[in-house]
Coordinates of N, CA and C in Angstrom, one line a residue:
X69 N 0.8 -1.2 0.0 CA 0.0 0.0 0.0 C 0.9 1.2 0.0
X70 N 0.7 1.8 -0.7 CA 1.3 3.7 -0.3 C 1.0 4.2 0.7
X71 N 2.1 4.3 1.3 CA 1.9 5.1 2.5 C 1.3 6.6 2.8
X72 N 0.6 6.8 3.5 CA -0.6 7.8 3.1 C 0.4 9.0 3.6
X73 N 2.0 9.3 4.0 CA 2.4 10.6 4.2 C 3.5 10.5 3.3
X74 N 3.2 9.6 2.4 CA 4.3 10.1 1.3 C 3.5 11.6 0.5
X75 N 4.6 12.3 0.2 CA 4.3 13.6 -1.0 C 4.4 13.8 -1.9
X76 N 3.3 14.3 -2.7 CA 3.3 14.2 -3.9 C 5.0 14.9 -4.9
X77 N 5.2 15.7 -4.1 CA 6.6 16.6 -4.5 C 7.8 15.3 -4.3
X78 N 7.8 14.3 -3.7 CA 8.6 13.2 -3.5 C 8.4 13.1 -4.9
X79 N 7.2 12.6 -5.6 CA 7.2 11.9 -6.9 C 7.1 12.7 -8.0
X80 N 7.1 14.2 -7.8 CA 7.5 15.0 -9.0 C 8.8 15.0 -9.2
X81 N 10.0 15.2 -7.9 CA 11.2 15.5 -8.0 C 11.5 14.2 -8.2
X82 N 11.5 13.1 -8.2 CA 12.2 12.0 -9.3 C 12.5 12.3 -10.9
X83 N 11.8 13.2 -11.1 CA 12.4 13.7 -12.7 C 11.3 13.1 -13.8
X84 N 12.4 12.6 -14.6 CA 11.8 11.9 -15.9 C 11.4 10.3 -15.7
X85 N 11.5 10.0 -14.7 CA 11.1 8.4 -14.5 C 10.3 8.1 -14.7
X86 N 10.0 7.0 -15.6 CA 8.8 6.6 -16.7 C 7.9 6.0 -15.9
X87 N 7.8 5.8 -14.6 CA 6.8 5.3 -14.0 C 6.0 6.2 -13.1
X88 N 6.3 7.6 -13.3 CA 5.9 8.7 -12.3 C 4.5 8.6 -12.9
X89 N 4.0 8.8 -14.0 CA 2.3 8.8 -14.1 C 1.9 7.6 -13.3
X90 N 2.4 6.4 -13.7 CA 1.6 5.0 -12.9 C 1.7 5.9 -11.1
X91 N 2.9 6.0 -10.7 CA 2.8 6.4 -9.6 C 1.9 7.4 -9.0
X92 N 1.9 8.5 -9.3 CA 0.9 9.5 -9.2 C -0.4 8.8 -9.3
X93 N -1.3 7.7 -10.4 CA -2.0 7.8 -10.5 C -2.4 6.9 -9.7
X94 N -1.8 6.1 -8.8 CA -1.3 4.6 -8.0 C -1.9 5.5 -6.4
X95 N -1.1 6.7 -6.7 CA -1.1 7.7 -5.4 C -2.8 8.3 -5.1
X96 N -3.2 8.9 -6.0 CA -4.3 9.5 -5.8 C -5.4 8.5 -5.8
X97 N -5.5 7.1 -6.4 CA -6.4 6.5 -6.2 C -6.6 5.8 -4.8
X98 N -5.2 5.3 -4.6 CA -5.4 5.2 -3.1 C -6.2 5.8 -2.1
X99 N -6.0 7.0 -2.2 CA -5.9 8.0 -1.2 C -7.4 8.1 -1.5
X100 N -7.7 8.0 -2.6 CA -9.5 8.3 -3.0 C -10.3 7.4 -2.4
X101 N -10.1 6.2 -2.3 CA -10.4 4.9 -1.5 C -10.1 5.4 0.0
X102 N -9.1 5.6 0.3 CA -9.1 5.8 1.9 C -10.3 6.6 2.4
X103 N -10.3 8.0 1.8 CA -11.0 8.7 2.4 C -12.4 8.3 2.1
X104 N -12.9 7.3 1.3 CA -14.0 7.0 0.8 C -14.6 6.0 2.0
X105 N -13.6 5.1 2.2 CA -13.8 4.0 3.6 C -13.8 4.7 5.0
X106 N -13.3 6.2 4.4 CA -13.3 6.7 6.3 C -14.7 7.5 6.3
X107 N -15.1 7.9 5.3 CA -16.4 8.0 5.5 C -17.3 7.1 5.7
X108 N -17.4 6.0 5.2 CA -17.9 4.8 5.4 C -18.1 4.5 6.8
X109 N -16.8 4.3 7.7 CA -16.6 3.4 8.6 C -16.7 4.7 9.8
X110 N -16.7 5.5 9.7 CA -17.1 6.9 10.5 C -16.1 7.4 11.3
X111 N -14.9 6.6 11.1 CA -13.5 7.2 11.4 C -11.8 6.7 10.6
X112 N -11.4 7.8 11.0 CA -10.5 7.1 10.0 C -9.5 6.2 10.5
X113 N -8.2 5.5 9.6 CA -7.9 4.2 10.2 C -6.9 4.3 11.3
X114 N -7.4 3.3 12.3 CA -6.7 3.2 13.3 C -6.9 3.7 14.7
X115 N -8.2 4.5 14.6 CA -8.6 5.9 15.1 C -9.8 4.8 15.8
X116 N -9.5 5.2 17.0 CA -10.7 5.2 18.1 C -11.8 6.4 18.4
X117 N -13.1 5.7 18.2 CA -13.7 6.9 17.8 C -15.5 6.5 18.1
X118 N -15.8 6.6 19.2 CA -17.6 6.2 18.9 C -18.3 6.7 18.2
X119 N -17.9 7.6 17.4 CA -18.7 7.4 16.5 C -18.6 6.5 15.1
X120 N -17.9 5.8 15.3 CA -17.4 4.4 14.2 C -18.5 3.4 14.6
X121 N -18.7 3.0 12.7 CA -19.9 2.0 12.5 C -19.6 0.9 11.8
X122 N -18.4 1.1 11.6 CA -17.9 -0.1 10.9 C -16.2 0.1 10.8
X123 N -15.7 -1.6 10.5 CA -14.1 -1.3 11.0 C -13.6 -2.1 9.5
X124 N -12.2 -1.6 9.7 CA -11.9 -2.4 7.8 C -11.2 -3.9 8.4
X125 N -11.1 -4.5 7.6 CA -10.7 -6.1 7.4 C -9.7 -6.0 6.0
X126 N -8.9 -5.6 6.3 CA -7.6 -5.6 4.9 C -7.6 -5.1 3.9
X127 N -7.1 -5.4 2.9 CA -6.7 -5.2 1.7 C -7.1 -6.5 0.9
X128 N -7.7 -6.0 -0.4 CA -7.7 -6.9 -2.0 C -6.9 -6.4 -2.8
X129 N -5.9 -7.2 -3.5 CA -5.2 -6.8 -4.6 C -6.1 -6.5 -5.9
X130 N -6.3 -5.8 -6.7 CA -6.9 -5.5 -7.7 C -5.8 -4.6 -9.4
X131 N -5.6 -5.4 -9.9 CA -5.2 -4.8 -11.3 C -5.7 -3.7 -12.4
X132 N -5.7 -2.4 -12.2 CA -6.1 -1.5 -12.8 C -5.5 -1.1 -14.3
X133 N -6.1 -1.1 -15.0 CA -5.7 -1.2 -16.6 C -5.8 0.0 -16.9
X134 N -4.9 1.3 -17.1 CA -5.3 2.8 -17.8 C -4.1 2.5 -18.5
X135 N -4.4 3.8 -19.7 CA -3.5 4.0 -20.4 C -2.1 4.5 -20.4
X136 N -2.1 4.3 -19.0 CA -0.5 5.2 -18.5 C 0.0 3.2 -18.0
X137 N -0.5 2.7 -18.0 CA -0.1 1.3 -17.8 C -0.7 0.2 -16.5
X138 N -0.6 -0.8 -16.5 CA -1.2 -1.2 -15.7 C -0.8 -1.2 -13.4
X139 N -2.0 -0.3 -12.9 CA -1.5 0.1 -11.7 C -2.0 -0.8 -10.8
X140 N -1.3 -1.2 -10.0 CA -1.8 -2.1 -8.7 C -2.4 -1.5 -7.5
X141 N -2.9 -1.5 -7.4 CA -3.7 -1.0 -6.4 C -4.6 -1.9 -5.1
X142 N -4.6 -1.9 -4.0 CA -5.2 -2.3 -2.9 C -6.5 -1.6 -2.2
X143 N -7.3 -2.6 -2.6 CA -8.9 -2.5 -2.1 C -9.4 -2.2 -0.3
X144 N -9.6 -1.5 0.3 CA -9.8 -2.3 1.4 C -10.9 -2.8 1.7
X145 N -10.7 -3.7 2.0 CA -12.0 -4.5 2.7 C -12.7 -4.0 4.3
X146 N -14.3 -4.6 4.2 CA -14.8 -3.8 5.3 C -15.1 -5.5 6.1
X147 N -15.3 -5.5 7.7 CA -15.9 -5.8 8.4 C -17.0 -6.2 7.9
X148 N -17.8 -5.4 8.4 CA -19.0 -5.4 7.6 C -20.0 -4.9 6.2
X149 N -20.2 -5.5 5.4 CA -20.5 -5.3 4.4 C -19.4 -5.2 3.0
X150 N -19.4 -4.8 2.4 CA -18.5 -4.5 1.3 C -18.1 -3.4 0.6
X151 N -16.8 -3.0 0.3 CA -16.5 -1.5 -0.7 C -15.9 -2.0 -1.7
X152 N -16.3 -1.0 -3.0 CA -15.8 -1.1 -4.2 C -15.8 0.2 -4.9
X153 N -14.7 0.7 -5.2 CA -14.5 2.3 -5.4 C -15.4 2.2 -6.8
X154 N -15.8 3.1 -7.2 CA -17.1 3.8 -8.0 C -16.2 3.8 -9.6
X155 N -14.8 4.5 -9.1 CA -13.8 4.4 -10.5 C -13.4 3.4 -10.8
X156 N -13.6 1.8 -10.6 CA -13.1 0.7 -10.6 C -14.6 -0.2 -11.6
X157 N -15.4 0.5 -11.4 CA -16.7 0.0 -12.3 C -16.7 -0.8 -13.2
X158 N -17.0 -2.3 -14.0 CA -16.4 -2.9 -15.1 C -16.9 -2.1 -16.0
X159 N -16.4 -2.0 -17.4 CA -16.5 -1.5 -18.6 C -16.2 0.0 -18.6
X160 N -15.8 0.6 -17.2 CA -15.8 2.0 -17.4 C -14.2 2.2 -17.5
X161 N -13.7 3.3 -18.3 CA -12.6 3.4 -18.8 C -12.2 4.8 -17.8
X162 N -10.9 4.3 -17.4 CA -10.5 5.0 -16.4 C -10.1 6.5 -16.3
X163 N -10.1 6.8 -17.6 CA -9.9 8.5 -17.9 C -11.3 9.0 -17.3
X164 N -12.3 8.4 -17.9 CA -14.0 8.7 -17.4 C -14.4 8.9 -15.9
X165 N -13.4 7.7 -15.6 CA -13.8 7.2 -13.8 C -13.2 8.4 -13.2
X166 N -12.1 8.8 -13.4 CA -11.4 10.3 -12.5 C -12.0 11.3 -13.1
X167 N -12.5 11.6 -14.0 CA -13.3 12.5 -14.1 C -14.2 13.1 -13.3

């Protein structure tokens, strides 16, 4: 998983490295998922908090296919019930989904 206090200026100042789009795009989807689950679960991770209604149960590995190349990315899974980010849709083409 990307660690959520890495910075984005960490992965501009690598330069020309041909994997900075996958990365960046590796980066923000993450992060789009996190905060998606912390709304979900009514605190964010790690966090003791009554007003939490649900708690996460891991990670799913998931293969994401854009045209900057294929990005790996980790799902988290919930306790109860289930998440599935909205940009991960079958048939939807991932320029559309970040939109």
């Amino acid at each position: 998983m990307t660690k959520p206090t890495i910075a984005l200026t960490e992965l501009v100042e690598k330069g020309a490295d041909a994997d900075l789009l996958k990365q960046m795009i590796q980066f923000v989807a993450q992060r789009m998922m996190e905060f998606d689950v912390e709304g979900l679960c009514g605190a964010g991770f790690d966090v003791k908090s009554p007003d939490r209604t649900n708690s996460r149960n891991g990670y799913r590995d998931r293969l994401w296919q854009t045209r900057a190349g294929d990005v790996d990315l980790k799902i988290p899974k919930l306790r109860q019930g289930s998440y599935f980010p909205g940009f991960l849709e079958p048939r939807r083409t991932a320029e559309k989904a970040m939109a």
